[in-house]
Coordinates of C-alpha atoms in Angstrom, one line a residue:
X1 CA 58.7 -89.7 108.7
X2 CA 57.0 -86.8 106.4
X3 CA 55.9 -83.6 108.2
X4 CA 52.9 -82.6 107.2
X5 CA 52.8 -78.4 107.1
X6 CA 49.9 -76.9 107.6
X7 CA 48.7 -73.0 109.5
X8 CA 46.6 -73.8 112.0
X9 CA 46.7 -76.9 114.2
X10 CA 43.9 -77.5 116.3
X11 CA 43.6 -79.8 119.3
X12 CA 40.5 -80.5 120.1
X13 CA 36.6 -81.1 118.3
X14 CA 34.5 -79.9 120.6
X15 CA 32.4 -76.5 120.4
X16 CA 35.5 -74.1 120.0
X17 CA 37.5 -76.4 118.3
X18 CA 35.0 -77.4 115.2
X19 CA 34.1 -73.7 115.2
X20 CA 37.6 -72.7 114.6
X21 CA 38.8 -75.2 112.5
X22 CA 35.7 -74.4 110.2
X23 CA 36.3 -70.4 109.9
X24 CA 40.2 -71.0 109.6
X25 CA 39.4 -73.3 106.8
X26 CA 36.7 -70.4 104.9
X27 CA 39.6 -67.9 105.3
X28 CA 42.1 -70.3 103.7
X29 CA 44.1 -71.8 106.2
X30 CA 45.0 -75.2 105.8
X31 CA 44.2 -77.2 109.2
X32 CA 44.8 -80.0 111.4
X33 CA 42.1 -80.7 113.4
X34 CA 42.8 -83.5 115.9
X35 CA 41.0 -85.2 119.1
X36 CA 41.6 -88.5 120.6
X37 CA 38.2 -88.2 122.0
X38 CA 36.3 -87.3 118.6
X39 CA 33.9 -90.3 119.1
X40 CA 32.8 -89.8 122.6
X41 CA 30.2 -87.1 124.0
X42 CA 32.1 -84.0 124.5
X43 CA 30.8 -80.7 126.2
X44 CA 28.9 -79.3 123.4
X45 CA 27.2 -82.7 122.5
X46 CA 25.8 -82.9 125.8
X47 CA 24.8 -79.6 126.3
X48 CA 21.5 -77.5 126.0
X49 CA 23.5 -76.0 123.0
X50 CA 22.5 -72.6 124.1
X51 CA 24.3 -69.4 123.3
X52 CA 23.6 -65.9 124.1
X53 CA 23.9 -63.3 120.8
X54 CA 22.9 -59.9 122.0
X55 CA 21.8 -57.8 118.6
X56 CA 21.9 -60.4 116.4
X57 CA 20.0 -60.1 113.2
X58 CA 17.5 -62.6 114.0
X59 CA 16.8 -61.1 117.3
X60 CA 15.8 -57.4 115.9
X61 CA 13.7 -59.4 113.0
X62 CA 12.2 -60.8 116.2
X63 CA 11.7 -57.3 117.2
X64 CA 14.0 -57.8 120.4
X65 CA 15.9 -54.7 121.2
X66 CA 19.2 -55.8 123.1
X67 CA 22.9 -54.8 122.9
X68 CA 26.2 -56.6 123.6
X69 CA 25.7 -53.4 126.7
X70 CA 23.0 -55.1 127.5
X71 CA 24.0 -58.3 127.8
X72 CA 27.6 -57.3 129.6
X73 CA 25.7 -55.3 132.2
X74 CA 23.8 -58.9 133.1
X75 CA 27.2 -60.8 133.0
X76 CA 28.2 -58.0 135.2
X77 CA 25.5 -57.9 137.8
X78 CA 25.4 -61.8 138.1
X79 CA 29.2 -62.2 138.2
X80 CA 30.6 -58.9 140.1
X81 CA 34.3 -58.8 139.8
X82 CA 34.7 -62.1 139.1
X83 CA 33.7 -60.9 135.3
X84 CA 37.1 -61.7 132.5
X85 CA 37.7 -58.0 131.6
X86 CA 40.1 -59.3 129.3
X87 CA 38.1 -61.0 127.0
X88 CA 33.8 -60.1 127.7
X89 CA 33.8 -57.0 126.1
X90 CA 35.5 -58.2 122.6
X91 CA 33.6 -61.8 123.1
X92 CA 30.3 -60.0 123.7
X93 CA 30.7 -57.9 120.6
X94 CA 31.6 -61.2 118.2
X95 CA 28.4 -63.0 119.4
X96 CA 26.4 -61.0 117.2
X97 CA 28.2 -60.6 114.3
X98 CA 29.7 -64.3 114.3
X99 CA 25.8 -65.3 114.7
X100 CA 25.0 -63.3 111.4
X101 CA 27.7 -64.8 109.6
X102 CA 26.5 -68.4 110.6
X103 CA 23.0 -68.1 109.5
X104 CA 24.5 -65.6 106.0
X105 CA 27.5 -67.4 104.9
X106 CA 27.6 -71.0 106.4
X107 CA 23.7 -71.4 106.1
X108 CA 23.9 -72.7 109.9
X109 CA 20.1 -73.3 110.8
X110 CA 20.4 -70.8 113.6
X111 CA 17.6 -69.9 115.4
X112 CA 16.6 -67.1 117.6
X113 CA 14.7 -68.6 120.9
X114 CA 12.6 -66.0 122.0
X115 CA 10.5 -68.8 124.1
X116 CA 13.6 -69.9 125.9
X117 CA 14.6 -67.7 128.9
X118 CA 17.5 -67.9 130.9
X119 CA 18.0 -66.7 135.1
X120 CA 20.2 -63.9 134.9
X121 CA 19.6 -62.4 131.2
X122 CA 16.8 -59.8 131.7
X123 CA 15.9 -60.1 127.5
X124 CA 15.5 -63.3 125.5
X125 CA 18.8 -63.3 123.6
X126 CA 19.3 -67.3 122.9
X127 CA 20.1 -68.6 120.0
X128 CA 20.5 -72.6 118.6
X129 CA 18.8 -74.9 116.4
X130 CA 15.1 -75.8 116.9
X131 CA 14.6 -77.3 119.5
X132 CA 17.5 -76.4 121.2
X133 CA 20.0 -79.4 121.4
X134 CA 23.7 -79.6 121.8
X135 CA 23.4 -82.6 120.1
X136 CA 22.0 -80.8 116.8
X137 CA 24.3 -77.8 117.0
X138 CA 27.3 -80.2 117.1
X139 CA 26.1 -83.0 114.7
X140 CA 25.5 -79.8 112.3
X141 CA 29.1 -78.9 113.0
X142 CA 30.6 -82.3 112.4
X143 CA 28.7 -81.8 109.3
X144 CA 29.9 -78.7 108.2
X145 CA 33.8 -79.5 109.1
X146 CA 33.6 -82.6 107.2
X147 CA 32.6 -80.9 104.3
X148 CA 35.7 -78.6 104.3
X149 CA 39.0 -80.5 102.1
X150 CA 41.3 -77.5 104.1
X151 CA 40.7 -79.7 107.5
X152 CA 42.5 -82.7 107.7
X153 CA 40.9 -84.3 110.6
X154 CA 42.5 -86.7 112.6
X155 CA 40.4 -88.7 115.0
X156 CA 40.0 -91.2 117.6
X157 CA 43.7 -91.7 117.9
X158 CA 46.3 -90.8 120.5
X159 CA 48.9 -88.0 120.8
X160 CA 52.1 -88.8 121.4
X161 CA 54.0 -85.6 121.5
X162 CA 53.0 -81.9 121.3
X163 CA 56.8 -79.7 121.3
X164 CA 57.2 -75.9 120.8
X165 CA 59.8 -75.2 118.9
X166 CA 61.7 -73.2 115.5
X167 CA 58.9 -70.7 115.9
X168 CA 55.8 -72.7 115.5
X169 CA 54.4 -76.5 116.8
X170 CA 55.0 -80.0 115.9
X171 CA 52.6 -82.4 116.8
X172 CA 53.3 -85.9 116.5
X173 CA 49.7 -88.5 116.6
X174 CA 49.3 -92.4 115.4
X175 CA 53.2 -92.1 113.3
X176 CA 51.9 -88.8 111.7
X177 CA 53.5 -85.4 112.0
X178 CA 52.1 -82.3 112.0
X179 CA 53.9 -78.8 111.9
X180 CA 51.9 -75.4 112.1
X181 CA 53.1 -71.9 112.9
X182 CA 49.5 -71.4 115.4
X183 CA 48.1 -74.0 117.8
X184 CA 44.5 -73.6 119.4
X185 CA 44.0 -75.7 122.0
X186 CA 40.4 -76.2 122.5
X187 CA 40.1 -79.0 124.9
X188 CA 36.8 -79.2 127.3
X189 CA 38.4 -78.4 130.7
X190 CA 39.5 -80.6 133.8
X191 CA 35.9 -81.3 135.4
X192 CA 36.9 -85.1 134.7
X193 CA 40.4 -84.8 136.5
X194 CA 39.4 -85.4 140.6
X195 CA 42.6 -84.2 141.2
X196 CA 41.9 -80.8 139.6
X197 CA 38.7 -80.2 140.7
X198 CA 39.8 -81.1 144.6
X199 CA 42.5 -78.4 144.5
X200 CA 40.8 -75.7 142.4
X201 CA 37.1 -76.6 143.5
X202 CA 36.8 -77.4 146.6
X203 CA 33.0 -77.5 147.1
X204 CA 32.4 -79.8 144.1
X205 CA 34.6 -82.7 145.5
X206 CA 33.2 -85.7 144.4
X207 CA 30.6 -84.5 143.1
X208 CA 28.3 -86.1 140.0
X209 CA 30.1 -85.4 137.0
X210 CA 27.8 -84.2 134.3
X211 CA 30.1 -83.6 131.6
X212 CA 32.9 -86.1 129.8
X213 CA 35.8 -88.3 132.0
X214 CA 38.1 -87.1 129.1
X215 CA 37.9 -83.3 130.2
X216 CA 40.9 -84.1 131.9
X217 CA 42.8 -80.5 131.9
X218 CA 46.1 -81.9 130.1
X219 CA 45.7 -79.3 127.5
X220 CA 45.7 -76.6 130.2
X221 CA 48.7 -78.4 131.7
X222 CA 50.2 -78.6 128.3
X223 CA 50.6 -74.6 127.8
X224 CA 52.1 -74.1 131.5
X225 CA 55.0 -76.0 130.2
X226 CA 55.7 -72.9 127.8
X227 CA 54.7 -69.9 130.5
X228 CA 51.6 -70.0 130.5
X229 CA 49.6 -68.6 133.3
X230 CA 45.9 -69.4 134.9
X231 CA 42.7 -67.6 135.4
X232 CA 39.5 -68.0 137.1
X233 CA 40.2 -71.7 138.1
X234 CA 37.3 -72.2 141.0
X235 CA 34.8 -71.0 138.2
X236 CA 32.5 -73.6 137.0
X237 CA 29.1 -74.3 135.3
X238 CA 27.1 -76.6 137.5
X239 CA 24.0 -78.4 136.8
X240 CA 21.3 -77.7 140.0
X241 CA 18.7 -79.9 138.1
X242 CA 20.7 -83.1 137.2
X243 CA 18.9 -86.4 137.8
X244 CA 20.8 -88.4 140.6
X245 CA 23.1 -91.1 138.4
X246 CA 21.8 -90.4 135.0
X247 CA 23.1 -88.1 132.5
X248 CA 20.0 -86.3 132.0
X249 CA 18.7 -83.1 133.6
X250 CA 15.6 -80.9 133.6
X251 CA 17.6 -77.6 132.4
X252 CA 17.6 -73.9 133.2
X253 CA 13.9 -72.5 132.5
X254 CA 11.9 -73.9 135.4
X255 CA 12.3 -72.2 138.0
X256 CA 11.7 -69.2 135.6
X257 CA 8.5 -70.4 134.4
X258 CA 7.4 -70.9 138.4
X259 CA 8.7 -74.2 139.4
X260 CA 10.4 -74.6 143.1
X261 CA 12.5 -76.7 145.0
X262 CA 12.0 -79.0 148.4
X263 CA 14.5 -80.9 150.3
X264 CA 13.7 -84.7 151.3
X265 CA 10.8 -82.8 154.2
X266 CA 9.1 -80.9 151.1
X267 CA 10.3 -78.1 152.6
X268 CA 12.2 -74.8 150.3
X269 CA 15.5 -74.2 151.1
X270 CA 17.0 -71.9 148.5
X271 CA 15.5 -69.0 146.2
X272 CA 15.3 -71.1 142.8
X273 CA 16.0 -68.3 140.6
X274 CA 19.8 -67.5 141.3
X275 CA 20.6 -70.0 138.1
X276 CA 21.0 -73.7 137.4
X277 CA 24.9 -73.5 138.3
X278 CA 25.0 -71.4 141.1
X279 CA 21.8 -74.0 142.9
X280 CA 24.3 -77.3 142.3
X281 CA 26.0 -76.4 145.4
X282 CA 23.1 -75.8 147.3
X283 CA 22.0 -78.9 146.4
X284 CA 24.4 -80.9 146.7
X285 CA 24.2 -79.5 150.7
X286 CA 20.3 -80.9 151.5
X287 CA 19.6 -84.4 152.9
X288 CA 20.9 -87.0 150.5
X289 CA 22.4 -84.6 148.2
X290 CA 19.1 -84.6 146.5
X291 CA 16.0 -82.2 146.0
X292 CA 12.5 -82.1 144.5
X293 CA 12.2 -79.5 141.5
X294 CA 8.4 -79.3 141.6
X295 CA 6.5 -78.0 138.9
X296 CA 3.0 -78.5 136.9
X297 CA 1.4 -79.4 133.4
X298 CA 1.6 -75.8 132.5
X299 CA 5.0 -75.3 132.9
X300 CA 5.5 -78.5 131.4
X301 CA 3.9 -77.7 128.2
X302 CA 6.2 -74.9 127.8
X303 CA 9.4 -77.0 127.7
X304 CA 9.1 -78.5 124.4
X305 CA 11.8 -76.7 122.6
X306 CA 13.8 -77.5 125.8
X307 CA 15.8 -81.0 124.6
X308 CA 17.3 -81.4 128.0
X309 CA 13.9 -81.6 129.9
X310 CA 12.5 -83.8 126.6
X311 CA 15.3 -86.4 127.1
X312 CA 14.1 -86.6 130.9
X313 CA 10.8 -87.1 130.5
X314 CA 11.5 -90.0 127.5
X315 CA 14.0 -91.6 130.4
X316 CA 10.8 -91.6 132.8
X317 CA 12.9 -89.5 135.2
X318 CA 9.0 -87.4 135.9
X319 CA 6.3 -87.5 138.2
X320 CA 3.3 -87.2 137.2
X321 CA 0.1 -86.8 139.6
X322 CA -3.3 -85.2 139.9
X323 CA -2.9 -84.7 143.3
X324 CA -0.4 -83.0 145.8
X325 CA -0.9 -86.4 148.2
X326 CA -0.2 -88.1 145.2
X327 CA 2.6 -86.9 144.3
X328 CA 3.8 -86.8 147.5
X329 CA 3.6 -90.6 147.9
X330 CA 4.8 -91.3 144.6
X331 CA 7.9 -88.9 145.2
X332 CA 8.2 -90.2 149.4
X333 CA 8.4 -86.7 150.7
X334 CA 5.6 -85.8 153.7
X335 CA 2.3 -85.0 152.0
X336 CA 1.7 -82.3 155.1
X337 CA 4.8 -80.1 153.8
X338 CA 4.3 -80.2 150.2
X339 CA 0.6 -78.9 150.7
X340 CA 1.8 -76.2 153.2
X341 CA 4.9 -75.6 150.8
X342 CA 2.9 -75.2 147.7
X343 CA 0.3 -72.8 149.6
X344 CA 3.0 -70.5 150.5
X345 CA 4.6 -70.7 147.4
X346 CA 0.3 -69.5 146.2
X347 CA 0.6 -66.2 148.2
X348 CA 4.3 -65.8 146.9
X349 CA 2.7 -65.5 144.0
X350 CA 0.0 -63.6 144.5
X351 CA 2.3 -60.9 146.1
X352 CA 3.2 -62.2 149.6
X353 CA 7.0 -61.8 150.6
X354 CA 9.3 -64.7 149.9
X355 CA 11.6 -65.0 153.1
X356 CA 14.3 -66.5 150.9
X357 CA 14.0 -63.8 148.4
X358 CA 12.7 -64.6 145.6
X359 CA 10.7 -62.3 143.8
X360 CA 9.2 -63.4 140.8
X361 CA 7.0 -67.2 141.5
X362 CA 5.8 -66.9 137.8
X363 CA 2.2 -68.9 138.5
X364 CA 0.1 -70.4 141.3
X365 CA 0.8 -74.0 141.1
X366 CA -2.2 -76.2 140.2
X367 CA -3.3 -79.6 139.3
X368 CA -1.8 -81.6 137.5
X369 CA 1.3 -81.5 139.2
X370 CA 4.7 -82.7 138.1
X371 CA 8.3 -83.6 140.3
X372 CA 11.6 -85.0 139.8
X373 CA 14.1 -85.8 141.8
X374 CA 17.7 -83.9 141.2
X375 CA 21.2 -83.6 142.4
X376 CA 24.0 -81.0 141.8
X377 CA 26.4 -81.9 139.3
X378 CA 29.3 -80.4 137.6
X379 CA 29.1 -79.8 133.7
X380 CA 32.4 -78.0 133.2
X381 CA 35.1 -75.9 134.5
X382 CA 35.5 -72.5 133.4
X383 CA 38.8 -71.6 134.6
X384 CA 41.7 -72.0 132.7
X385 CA 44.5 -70.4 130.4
X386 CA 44.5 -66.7 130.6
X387 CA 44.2 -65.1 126.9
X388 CA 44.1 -61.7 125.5
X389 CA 40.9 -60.1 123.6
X390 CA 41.6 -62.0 120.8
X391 CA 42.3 -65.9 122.3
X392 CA 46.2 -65.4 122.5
X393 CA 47.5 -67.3 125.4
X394 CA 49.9 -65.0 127.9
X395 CA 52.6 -66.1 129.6
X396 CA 53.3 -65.1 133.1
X397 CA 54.7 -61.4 132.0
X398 CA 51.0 -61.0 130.0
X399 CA 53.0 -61.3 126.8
X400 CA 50.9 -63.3 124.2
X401 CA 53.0 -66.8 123.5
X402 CA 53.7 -66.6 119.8
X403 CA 51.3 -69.0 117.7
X404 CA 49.2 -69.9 121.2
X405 CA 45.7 -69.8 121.3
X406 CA 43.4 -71.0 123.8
X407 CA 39.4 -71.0 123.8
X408 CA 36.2 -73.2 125.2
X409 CA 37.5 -75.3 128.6
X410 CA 41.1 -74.9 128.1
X411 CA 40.8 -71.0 128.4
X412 CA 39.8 -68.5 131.1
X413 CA 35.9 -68.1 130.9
X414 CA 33.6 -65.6 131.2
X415 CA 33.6 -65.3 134.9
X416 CA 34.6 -67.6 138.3
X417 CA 33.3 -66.9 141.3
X418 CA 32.1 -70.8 141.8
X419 CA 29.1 -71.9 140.4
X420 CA 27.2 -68.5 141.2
X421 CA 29.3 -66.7 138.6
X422 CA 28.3 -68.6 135.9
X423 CA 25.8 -66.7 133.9
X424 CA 23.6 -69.1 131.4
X425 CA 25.4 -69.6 128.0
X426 CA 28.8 -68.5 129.0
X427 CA 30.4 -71.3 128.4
X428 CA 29.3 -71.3 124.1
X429 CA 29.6 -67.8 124.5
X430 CA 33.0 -68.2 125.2
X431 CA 34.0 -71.0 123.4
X432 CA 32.5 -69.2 119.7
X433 CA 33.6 -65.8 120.5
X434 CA 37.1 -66.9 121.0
X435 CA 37.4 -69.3 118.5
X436 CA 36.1 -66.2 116.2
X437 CA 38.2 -63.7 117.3
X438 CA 41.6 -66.2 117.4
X439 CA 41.2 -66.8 113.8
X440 CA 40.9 -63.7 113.0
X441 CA 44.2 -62.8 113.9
X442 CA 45.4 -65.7 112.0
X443 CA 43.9 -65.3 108.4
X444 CA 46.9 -65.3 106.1
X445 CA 48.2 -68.2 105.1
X446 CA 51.8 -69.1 106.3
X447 CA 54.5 -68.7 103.4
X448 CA 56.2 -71.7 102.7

């Protein structure tokens, strides 16, 4: 059978994969890009497609003054010591300049979102397409890869062997052969692996699974075959606004824009503003497993640019009323506490003292009102292989495995600490910054 050479092979098609096949490719690597999985949703496909770039270009030409500081010293007072020295610092100094080189070189139509802001980031530093959708920033990935002849892509069909061996990888899928001197592995996490998530996270047992049944962590289990050693495993992005047995959500920004929470008795039971992950488990602890996001027209007319909430309304997953008893009977929650509830949230806003904490209520909630019922969910893991600065995977002596890199769910994230760790945008923060900084290490073509 004929071994196909090439520098780089990379397993995996998802955020960090495409985006690291596609720069190895501009820097003249010859690559192997290959995913079982390559027609089904993955993590970036189904996500808000949301990433944080602090100093970008487009955010000074928006005249948005912001820092990869800046945004380290919100990862770091959202996450505490749960923060990945290893890898934020180098990560959050990519962002930017990767960004640039998207929108300069690749003609990526990147956007700066100033309208879109995120619990947790104190300045509007999101960037994606318009309007923001993982679907767009991946189908314009897909586009761009395909147009590359130094990928050869192999798709949609299984692996049957992955060995380590004569200083490099051999990779053997549907009777071809692959041989690289660098392997990426760039697979989506083990949210999808019960198993997994039971020993590593606990709290999210059984819970809805909002990202892909494929994330199934046997990249991760892959490396510590060869040494290699894990990070941050209870970390996780969960989803505090998922709709109950659908896979679509409300996403991160109401609760920023003034929109609350009540349990089954319309009654508050957690400061919405701690973020959309760290709220899945709090959730996921109420009556039911369910809760009421509660929200009006206003806010509603904000969320345009927001795909995620766009998808929710089309799937009729809102409530619309002109009244508070309406939308109490419409939603089945006691009209008595959602009156009381939204005239407390009122003074909240006007100044009154939250006794769960919360300090910024955004607006006095008025007619027309709007509801929908959620669940917590888990989107993705963020645990995983532990990497150097650059996305080299160590082994247990934190010596870098030679040829081994590791980014998006099959790497270490950003932070762990649960859900509450998980800072909007970490997880494409991660995923591009590695896959940036790995090939960068890589750029020279292998001699023959």
């Amino acid at each position: 059978m004929t071994t196909r050479r090439v520098d780089l092979i990379v397993l995996g098609a998802g955020a960090a994969g495409m985006l690291c096949a596609l720069l190895a490719a501009r820097r003249g690597l010859g690559v192997a890009l290959i995913d079982p999985h390559f027609s089904q949703p993955n993590n970036l496909s189904i996500s808000g497609g949301l990433f944080p770039a602090a100093g970008s270009r487009l955010q000074r030409d928006a005249g948005i003054i912001d820092s990869p500081q800046a945004w380290l010293d919100d990862l770091q007072a959202f996450a505490g010591d749960s923060v990945n020295q290893r890898i934020a610092s180098a990560v959050a100094d990519a962002l930017p300049r990767l960004t640039d080189y998207l929108v300069t070189t690749l003609k990526a139509p990147i956007h700066f979102l100033a309208d879109v802001p995120g619990p947790g980031h104190r300045i509007a530093r999101f960037h994606s397409l318009q309007p923001a959708s993982g679907r767009a920033l991946h189908a314009w990935l897909r586009q761009a890869v395909a147009g590359e002849t130094g990928i050869d892509c192999v798709t949609d069909r299984g692996i049957d062997a992955t060995e380590r061996r004569d200083g490099g990888y051999t990779l053997h899928a549907a009777g071809q052969v692959f041989a690289a001197p660098h392997l990426m592995l760039a697979g989506g996490g083990f949210g999808g692996n019960a198993a997994m998530v039971a020993q590593y996270i606990p709290e999210m047992r059984g819970a809805q699974n909002s990202g892909t049944a494929h994330n199934d962590g046997s990249l991760i289990n892959l490396a510590l075959g060869w040494d290699a050693t894990l990070a941050g495993m209870d970390g996780y992005q969960g989803q505090g606004h998922t709709n109950p047995g659908a896979t679509t959500r409300l996403g991160m920004s109401l609760p920023t824009l003034g929109a609350v929470m009540v349990n089954r008795d319309g009654r508050r039971f957690v400061r919405e503003d701690i973020g959309p992950s760290a709220l899945a488990a709090r959730v996921l602890a109420q009556p039911g497993q369910v809760a009421l996001d509660l929200f009006d027209a206003h806010i509603e007319a904000q969320l345009g640019n927001h795909s995620a909430y766009v998808d929710a309304r089309a799937a009729g997953k809102i409530i619309s009323a002109d009244t508070l008893e309406a939308l109490a009977a419409a939603a089945g929650v006691p009209a008595n506490a959602i009156k009381h509830t939204v005239d407390q949230v009122a003074g909240f806003a006007r100044g009154a003292t939250d006794p769960l904490g919360r300090g910024d209520f955004a607006r006095v909630l008025g007619a027309p009102y709007r509801a929908s019922w959620v669940t917590g969910s888990l989107a993705h893991t963020q645990g995983g292989l532990v990497t150097d600065a650059c996305g080299r995977v160590l082994d247990q002596r934190g010596n870098a495995i030679a040829g081994l890199f590791a980014a998006g769910g099959s790497a270490a994230g950003l932070s762990g600490k649960g859900g509450d760790g998980y800072l909007p945008g970490n997880g494409l923060a991660q995923s591009f910054g590695l896959a940036w900084l790995a090939v960068g290490m890589i750029t020279v073509p292998a001699s023959s």
